[in-house]
XYZ file of C-alpha atoms in Angstrom:
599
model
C -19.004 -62.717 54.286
C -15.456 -62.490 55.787
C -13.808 -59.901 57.022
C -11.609 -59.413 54.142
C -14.532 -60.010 51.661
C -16.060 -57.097 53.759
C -13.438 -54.780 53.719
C -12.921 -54.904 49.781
C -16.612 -54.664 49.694
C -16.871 -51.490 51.316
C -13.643 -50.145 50.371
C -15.167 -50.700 46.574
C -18.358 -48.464 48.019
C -16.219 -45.770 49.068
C -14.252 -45.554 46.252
C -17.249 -45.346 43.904
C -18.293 -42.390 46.741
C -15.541 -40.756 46.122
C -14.546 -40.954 42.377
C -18.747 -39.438 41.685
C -18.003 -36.695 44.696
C -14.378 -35.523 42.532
C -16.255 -36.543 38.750
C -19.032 -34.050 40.069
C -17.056 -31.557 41.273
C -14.645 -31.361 38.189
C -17.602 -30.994 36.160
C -19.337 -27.641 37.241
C -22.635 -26.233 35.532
C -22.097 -23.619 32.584
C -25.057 -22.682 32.053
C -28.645 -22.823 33.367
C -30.085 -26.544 33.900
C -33.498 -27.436 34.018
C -32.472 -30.441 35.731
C -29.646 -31.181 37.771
C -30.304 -34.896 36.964
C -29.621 -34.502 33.540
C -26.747 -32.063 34.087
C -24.636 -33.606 36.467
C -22.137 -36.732 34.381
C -23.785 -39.977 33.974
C -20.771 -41.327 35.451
C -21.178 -39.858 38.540
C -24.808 -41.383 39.062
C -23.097 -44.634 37.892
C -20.519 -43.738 40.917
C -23.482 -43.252 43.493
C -25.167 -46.427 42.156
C -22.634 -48.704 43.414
C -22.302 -46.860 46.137
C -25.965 -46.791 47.296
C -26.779 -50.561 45.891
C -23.642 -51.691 48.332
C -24.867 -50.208 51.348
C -28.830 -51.201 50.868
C -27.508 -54.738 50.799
C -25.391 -54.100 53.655
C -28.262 -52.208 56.065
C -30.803 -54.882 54.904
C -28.382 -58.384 55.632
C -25.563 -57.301 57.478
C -25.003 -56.879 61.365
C -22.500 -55.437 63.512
C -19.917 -53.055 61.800
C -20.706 -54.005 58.367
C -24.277 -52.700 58.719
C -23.067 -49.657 60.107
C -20.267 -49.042 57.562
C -23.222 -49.491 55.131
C -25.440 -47.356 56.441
C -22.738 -44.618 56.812
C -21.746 -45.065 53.063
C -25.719 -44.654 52.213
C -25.804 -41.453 54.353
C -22.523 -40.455 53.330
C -23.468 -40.689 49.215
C -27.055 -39.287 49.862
C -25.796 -36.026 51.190
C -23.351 -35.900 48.365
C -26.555 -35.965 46.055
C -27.857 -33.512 48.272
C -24.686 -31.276 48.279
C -24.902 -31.107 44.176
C -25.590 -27.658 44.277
C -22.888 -26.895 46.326
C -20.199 -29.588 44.237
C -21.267 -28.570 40.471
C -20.585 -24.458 42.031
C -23.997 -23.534 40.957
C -24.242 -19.667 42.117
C -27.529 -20.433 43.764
C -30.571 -22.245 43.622
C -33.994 -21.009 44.179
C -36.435 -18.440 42.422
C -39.062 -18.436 44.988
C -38.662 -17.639 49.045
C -35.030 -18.636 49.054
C -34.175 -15.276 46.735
C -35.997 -13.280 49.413
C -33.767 -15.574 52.189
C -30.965 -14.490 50.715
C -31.626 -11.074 51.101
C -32.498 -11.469 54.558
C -29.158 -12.934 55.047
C -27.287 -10.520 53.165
C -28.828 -7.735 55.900
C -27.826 -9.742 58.474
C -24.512 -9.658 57.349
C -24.435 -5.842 56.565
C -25.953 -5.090 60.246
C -28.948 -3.788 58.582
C -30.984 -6.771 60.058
C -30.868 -8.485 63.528
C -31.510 -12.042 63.878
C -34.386 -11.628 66.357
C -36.466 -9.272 64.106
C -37.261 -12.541 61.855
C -39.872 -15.130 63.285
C -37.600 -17.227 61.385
C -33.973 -16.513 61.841
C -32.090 -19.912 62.038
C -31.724 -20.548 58.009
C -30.225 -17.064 57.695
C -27.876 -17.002 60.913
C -26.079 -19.959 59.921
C -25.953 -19.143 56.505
C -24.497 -15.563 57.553
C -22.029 -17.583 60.052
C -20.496 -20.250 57.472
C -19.942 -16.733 55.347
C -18.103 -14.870 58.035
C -16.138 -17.719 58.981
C -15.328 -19.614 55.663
C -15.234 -16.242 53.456
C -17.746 -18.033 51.602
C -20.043 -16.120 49.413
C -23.304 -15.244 50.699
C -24.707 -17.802 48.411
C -22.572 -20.559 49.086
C -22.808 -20.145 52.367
C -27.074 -20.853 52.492
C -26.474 -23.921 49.767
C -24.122 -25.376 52.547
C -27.179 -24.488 55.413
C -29.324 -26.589 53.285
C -26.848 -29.803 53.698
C -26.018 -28.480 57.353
C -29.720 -29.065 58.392
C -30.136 -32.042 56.279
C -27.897 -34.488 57.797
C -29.671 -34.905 61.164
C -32.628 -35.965 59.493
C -30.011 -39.423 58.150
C -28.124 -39.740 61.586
C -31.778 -39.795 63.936
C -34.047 -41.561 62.062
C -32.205 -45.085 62.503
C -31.378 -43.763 65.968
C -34.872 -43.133 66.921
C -35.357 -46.702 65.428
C -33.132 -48.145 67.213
C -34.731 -46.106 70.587
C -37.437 -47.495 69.967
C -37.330 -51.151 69.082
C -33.384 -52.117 69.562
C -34.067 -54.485 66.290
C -30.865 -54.482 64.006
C -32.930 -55.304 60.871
C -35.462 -51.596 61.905
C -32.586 -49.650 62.074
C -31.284 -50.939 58.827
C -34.524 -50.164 56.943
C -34.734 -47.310 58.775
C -31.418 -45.986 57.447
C -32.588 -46.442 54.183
C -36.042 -45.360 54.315
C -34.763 -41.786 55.392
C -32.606 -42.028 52.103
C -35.788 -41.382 50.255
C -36.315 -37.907 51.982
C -40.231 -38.159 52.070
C -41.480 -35.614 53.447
C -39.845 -33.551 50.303
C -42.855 -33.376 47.919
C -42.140 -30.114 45.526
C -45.288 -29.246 46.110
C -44.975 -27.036 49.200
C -41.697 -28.466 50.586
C -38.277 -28.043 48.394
C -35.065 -29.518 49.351
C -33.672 -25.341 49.064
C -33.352 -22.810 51.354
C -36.661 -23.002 52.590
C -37.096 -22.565 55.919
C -40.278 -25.139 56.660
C -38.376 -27.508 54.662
C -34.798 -27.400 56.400
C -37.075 -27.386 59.839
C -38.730 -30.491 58.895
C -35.217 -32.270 58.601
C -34.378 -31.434 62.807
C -37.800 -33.086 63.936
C -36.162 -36.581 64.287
C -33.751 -34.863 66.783
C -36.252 -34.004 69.312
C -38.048 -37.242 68.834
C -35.519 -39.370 69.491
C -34.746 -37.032 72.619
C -38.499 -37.909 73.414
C -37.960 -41.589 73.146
C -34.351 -41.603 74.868
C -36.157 -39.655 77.702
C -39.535 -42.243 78.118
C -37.091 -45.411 77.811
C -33.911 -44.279 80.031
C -35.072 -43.833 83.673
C -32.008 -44.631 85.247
C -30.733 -42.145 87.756
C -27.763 -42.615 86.188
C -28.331 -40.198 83.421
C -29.449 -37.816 85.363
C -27.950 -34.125 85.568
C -27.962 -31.950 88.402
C -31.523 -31.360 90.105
C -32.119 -34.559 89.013
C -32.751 -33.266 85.182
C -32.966 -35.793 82.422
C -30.036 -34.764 79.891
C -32.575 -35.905 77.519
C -35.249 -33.674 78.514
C -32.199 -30.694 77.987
C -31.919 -31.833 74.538
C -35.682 -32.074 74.178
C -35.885 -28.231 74.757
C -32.824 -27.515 72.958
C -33.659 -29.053 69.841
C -37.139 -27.807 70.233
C -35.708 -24.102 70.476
C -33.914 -24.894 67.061
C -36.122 -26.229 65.431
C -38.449 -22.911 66.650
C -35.837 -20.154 65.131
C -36.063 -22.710 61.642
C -39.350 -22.304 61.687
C -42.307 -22.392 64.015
C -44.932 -24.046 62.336
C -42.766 -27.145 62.507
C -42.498 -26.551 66.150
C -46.069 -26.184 66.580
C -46.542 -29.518 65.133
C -43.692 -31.163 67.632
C -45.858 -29.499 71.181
C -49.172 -31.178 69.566
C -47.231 -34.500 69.205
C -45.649 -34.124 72.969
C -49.078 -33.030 74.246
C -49.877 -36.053 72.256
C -48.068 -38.410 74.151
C -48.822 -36.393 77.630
C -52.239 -37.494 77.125
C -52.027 -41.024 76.313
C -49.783 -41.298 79.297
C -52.970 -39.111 81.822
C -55.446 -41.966 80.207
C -52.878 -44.826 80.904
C -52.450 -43.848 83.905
C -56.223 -43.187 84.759
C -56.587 -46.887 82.943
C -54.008 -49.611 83.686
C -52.103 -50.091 86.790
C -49.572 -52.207 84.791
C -47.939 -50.828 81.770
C -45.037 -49.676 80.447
C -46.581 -46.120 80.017
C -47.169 -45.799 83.581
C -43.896 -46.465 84.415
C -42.498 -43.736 81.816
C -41.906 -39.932 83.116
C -44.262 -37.859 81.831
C -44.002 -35.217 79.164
C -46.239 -32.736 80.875
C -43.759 -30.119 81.970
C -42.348 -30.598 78.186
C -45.645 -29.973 76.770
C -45.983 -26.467 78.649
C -42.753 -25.553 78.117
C -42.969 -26.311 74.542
C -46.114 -24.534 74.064
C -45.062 -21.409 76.298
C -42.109 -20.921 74.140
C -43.555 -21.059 70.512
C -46.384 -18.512 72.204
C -44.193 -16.097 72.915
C -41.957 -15.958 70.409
C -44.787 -15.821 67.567
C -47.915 -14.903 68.785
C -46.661 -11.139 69.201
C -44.974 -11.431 65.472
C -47.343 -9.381 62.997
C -46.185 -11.792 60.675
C -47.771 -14.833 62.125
C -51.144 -13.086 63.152
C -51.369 -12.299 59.235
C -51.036 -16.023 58.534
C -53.353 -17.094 61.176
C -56.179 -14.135 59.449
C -55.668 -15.882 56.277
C -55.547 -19.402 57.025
C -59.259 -18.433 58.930
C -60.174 -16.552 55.932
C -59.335 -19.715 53.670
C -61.822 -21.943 55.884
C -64.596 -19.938 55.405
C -64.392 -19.193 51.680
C -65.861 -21.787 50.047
C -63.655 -21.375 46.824
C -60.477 -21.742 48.458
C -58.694 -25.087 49.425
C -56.489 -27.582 48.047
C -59.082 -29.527 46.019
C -59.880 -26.570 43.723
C -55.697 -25.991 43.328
C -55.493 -29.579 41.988
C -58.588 -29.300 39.983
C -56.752 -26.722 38.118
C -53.214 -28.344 38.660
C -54.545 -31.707 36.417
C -56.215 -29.507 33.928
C -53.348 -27.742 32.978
C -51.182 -30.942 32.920
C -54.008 -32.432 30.378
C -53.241 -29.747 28.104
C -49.426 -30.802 28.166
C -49.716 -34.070 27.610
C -49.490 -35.034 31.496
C -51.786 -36.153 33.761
C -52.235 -36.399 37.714
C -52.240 -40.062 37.761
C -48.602 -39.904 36.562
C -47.321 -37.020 38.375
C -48.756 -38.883 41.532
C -46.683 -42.198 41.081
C -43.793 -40.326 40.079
C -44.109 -37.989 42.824
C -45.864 -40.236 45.681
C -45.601 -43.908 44.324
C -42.704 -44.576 47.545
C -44.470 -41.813 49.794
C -47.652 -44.078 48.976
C -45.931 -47.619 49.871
C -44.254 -46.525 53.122
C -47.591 -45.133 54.243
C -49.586 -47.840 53.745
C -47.179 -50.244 55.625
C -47.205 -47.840 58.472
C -50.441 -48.177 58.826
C -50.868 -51.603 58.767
C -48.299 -52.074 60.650
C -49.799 -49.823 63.830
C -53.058 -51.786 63.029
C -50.914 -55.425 63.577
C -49.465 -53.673 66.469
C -52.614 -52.763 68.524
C -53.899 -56.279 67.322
C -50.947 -57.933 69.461
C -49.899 -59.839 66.217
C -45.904 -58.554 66.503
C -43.122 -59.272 68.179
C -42.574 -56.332 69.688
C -42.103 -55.667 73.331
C -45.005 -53.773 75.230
C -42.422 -50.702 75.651
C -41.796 -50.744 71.927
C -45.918 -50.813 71.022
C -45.942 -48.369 73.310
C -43.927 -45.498 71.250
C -45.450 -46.833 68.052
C -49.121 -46.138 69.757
C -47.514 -42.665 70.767
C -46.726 -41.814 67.521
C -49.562 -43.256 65.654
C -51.917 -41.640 67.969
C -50.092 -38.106 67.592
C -50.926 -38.922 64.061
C -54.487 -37.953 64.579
C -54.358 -34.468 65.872
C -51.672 -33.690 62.942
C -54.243 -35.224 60.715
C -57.043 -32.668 61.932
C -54.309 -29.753 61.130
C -53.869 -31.057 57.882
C -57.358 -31.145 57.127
C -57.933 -27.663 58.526
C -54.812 -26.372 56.084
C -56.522 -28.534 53.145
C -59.612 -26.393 53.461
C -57.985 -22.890 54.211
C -54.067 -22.567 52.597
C -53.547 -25.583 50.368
C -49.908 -24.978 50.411
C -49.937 -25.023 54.465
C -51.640 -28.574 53.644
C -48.311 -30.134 52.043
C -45.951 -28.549 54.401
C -48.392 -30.366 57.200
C -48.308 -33.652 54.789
C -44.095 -32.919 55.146
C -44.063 -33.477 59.278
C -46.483 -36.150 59.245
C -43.958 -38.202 56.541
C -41.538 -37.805 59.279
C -43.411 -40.000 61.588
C -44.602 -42.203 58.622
C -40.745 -42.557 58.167
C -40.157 -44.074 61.344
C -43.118 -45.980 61.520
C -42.981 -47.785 58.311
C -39.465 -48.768 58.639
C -40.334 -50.434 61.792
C -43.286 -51.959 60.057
C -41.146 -52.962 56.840
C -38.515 -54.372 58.906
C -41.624 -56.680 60.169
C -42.626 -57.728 57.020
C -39.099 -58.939 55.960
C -39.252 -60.939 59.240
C -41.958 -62.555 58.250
C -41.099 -63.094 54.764
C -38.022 -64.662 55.693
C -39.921 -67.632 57.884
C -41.806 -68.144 54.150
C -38.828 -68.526 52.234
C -35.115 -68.172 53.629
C -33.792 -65.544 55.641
C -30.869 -64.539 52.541
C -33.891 -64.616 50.023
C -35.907 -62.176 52.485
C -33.233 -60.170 52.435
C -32.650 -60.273 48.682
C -36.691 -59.332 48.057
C -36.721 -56.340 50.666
C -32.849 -55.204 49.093
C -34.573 -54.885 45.461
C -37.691 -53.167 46.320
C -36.333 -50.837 48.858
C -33.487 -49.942 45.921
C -36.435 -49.272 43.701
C -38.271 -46.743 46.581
C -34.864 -45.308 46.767
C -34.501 -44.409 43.192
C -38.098 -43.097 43.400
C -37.219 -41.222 45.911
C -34.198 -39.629 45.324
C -34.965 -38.375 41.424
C -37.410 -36.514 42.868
C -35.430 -34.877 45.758
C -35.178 -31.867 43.633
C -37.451 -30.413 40.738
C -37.099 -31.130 37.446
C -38.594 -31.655 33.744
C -39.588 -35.044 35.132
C -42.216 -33.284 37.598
C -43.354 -30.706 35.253
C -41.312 -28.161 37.698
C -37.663 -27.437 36.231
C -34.520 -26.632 38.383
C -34.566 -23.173 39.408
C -30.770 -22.814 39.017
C -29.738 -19.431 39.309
C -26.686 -18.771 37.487
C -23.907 -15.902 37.316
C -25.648 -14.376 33.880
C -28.980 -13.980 35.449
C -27.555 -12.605 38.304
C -25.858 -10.106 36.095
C -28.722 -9.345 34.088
C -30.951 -8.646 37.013
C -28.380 -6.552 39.057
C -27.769 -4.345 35.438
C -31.542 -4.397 34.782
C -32.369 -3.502 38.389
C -29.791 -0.950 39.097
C -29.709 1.270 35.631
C -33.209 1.280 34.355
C -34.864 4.220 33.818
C -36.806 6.316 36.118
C -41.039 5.380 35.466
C -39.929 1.914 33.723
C -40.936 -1.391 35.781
C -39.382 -4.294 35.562
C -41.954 -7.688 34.301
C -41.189 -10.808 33.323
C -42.577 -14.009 31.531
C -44.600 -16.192 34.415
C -43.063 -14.631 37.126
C -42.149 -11.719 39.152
C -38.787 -10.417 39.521
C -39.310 -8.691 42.291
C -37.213 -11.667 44.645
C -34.121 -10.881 42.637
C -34.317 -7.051 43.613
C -34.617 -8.878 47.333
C -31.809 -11.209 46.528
C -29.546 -8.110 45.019
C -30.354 -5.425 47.518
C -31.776 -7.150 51.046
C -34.949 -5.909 52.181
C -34.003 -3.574 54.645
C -35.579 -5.244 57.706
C -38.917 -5.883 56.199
C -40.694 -8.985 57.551
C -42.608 -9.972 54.694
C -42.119 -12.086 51.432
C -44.116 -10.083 48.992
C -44.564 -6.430 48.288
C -41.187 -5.609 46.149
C -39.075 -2.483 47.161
C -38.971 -2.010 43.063
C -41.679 -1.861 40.451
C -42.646 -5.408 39.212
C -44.573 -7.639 37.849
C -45.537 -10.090 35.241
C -46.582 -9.640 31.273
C -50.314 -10.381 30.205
C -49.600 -13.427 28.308
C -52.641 -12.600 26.503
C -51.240 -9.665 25.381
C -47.770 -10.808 24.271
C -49.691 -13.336 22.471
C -51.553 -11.022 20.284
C -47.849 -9.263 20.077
C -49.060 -6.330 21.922
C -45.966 -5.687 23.594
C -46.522 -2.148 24.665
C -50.007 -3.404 26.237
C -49.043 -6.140 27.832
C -47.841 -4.334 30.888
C -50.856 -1.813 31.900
C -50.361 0.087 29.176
C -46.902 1.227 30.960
C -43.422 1.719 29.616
C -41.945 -1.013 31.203
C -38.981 -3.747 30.679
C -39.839 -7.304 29.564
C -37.300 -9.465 30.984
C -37.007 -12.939 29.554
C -34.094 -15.531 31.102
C -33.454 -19.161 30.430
C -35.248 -20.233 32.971
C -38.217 -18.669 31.541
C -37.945 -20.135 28.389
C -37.395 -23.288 29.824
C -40.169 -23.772 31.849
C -42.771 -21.987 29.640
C -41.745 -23.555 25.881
C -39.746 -26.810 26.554
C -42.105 -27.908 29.959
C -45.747 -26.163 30.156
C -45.144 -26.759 26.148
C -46.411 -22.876 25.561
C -49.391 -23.389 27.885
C -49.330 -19.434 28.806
C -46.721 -18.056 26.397
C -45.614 -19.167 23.024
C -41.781 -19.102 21.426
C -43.290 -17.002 18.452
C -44.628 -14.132 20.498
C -41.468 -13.907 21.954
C -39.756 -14.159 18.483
C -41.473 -10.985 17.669
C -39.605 -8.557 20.212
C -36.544 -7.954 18.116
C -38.597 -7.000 15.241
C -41.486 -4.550 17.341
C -40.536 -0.749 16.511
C -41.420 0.023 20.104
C -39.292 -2.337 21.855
C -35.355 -2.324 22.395
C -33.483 -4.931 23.334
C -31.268 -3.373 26.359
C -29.232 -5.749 27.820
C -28.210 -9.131 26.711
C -26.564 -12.255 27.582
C -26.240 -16.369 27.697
C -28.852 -16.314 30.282
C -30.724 -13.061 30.317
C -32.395 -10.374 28.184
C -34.305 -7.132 28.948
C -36.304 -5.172 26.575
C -37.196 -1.641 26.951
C -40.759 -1.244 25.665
C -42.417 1.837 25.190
C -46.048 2.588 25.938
C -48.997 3.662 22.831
C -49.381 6.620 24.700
C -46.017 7.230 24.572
C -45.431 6.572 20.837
C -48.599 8.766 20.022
């Protein structure tokens, strides 16, 4: 392609950027959505289409400045589907942790919390620092944390690639491998403000600092004292990724210690190889280590989690196979199954794995082309791999959801290593057929593990999980609900506890903890609203049913009245001992009155 075909070519891309970026943003959410998918314009996916199928074509065949115009276009419209939130003005998004994060950063703001009282403060500092400086709601201002932390995961992937191997065509792939966000799998890590999750997202930083550091040993480079700048930005992006969130951080000193002992046992081993030559990473490891030690280890917070995690091994009823047991037989009763869910969810998760591991198997074998410096960082990380594994399995016995956010890191290696290992096999299929038809194969199934990929980036219908959108109206409902109810009256809702909004409203005061509510809450027996018992269906207790959107969303239109049915909820405005109390678009609250009350 020319130059001029080129520049029409991309200047089509960033049109097509830019027209779904404005369509999007002139076309802000009314109401609650169950999936942002469905809710944002068809248009505007039609605008990010051409967008993304231009610059997969360009990071797959192009070279040069094309490749990297593509691969900025692909990183440039991925963050825009990442910044949807924050372009449709949704109020906020999250039900979970992120409501209790937002009270956190609301204290912050207030002065009722310092930073350094949180194991976790990073999430919640910026998000309090965009607010101060933009005048930014609250809100906002942890939506735009969320895209904030995102984009180094897009920029160091292809540069770690590139570290690595110096191959053109790995960096390519690589760019668009890290499009698919894998180690997002809605099961225990949420692209939200979710601290393990936005963590996971800075790990490529201080790998590729790792790399930089074992491949540039010029003197050159070096600062004062003879310091590596790359071993500065090893600790420095270690200490961020430590105030995101440690357990992430944990994960990067068993990967470093990792790689300090392959390098002892090469060293111990050959007297000619690249790893000998390397600097070690032994200071790193210590240093890494000391620091995650003493910030958590004193944290009451973290002890807790290590009690329970132990706790988990040795019960024999906990662990991640019984949660999935359970997990498929509800989805039977829907209509689903965990064959589906899993190639909906995992199908390009699945793929990208698989060639990874091949590909380190080809590797040790001697059967690519890569130099002995580049097998070197792929046996690093494959290695590393191993150790990670045994924390996963550890998690998978004791705190399934610990198991996921361990599956999360791992796909960050998997990332790097199966682009390097798809980038192989598209060298290979090109000496089969032609180098343009190579590229034409790996440019249509890499668009297809895109699209995988990115429709399930966030929740949705389509994962049996839907958007938890949180809109002005349920905001209002809560804060009315929450602030004039009646002395002796809590607060329950349908499925889940609304004790995160009181978080979310009111801060929690400096507590380090995300349960225990500072109001009275809890959720209705669904038994009991079944049988329309209303006045039993809270302990017997006057309380206030709360019911939102959301609620009826996911319990009638997705879990298809698994746990509550649309009739027993139909029968609240007729019950002589309930009162409807506040209402709304989004929100309603019922006043419900006790049998010992009425007797």
């Amino acid at each position: 392609m020319n130059r001029t075909a080129s520049n029409l070519t991309f200047a089509l891309g960033f049109f097509a950027l830019a027209a779904g970026v404005v369509l999007a943003r002139a076309n802000p959410a009314t109401s609650y959505e169950s999936s942002i998918y469905t809710g944002t314009p068809t248009t505007v996916w039609l605008c990010f289409a051409v967008a993304l199928g231009l610059s997969v074509v360009a990071a797959v065949a192009a070279r040069g400045r094309s490749q990297t115009l593509g691969i900025v276009l692909g990183a440039t419209t991925v963050t825009s589907i990442v910044s949807l939130p924050v372009l449709r003005n949704y109020r906020f998004s999250g039900m979970g942790d992120a409501l209790t994060h937002l009270g956190w950063t609301g204290d912050i703001v207030d002065g009722l919390l310092s930073p350094h009282e949180l194991i976790y403060p990073g999430v919640h500092s910026l998000g309090a620092t965009l607010h101060l400086l933009g005048g930014i709601p609250v809100e906002r201002a942890l939506l735009l944390t969320i895209v904030v932390l995102f984009v180094p995961f897009l920029i160091f992937v292809p540069l770690t690639v590139r570290e690595m191997t110096g191959s053109p065509a790995a960096v390519g792939v690589a760019a668009i491998v890290s499009w698919m966000v894998l180690p997002i799998n809605n099961v225990a890590t949420h692209m939200g403000i979710h601290s393990n999750s936005n963590a996971l997202f800075l790990v490529p930083v201080v790998i590729f600092a790792l790399v930089a550091y074992l491949r540039r040993r010029s003197t050159t480079e070096r600062l004062p004292f003879g310091i590596s700048p790359y071993s500065v930005l090893i600790y420095l992006s270690g200490i961020a990724l430590l105030v995101v969130h440690p357990q992430q951080m944990i994960n990067v000193v068993v990967l470093v210690g990792a790689i300090a002992g392959i390098q002892f046992l090469a060293r111990w081993r050959f007297s000619d190889h690249p790893m000998v030559d390397q600097p070690t990473t032994y200071a790193h490891t210590i240093v890494l280590g000391t620091l995650f030690a003493v910030w958590t280890v004193s944290n009451e917070r973290f002890r807790s989690a290590g009690v329970g995690l132990a706790e988990g091994v040795l019960t024999a009823d906990v662990g991640a196979s019984a949660e999935v047991d359970q997990r498929g037989a509800s989805l039977t009763e829907i209509g689903g199954s965990i064959q589906e869910l899993f190639v909906t969810m995992f199908l390009d998760a699945a793929i990208v794995g698989v060639v990874a591991a091949l590909f380190v198997l080809v590797t040790w074998l001697g059967w690519t082309s890569l130099d002995r410096e580049a097998a070197s960082f792929v046996t690093y990380l494959a290695i590393a791999l191993i150790p990670l594994g045994g924390i996963f399995l550890v998690y998978f016995v004791g705190t399934p959801t610990m198991a996921f956010r361990q599956v999360g890191f791992i796909y960050v290696l998997l990332t790097i290593l199966g682009a390097i290992g798809i980038a192989h096999v598209i060298g290979g299929l090109s000496r089969v057929i032609t180098r343009p038809g190579a590229n034409a194969v790996a440019s249509v199934g890499l668009a297809a593990l895109l699209v995988l990929g990115l429709m399930t980036v966030y929740a949705s219908p389509l994962i049996y999980n839907p958007s938890q959108h949180v809109t002005d109206e349920q905001f209002s409902g809560y804060e009315s609900g929450l602030e004039h109810g009646a002395d002796g009256y809590s607060h329950a809702a349908i499925g889940y506890d609304p004790f995160r909004y009181d978080h979310a409203l009111h801060g929690l005061e400096g507590e380090e903890t995300l349960s225990g509510a500072t109001a009275a809450t809890g959720e209705a027996d669904p038994d009991e609203l079944a049988a329309g018992n209303y006045t039993g269906a809270y302990h017997g207790l006057d309380y206030y049913l709360i019911v939102t959107e959301y609620d009826l969303t996911r319990e009638i239109e997705v879990y298809q009245e698994l746990h509550y049915s649309e009739q027993s909820l139909e029968g609240l405005g007729s019950d002589p001992a309930v009162d409807k109390v506040i209402s709304n678009d989004e929100f309603e609250m019922y006043a419900v009155v006790s049998e010992d009350d009425d007797e």
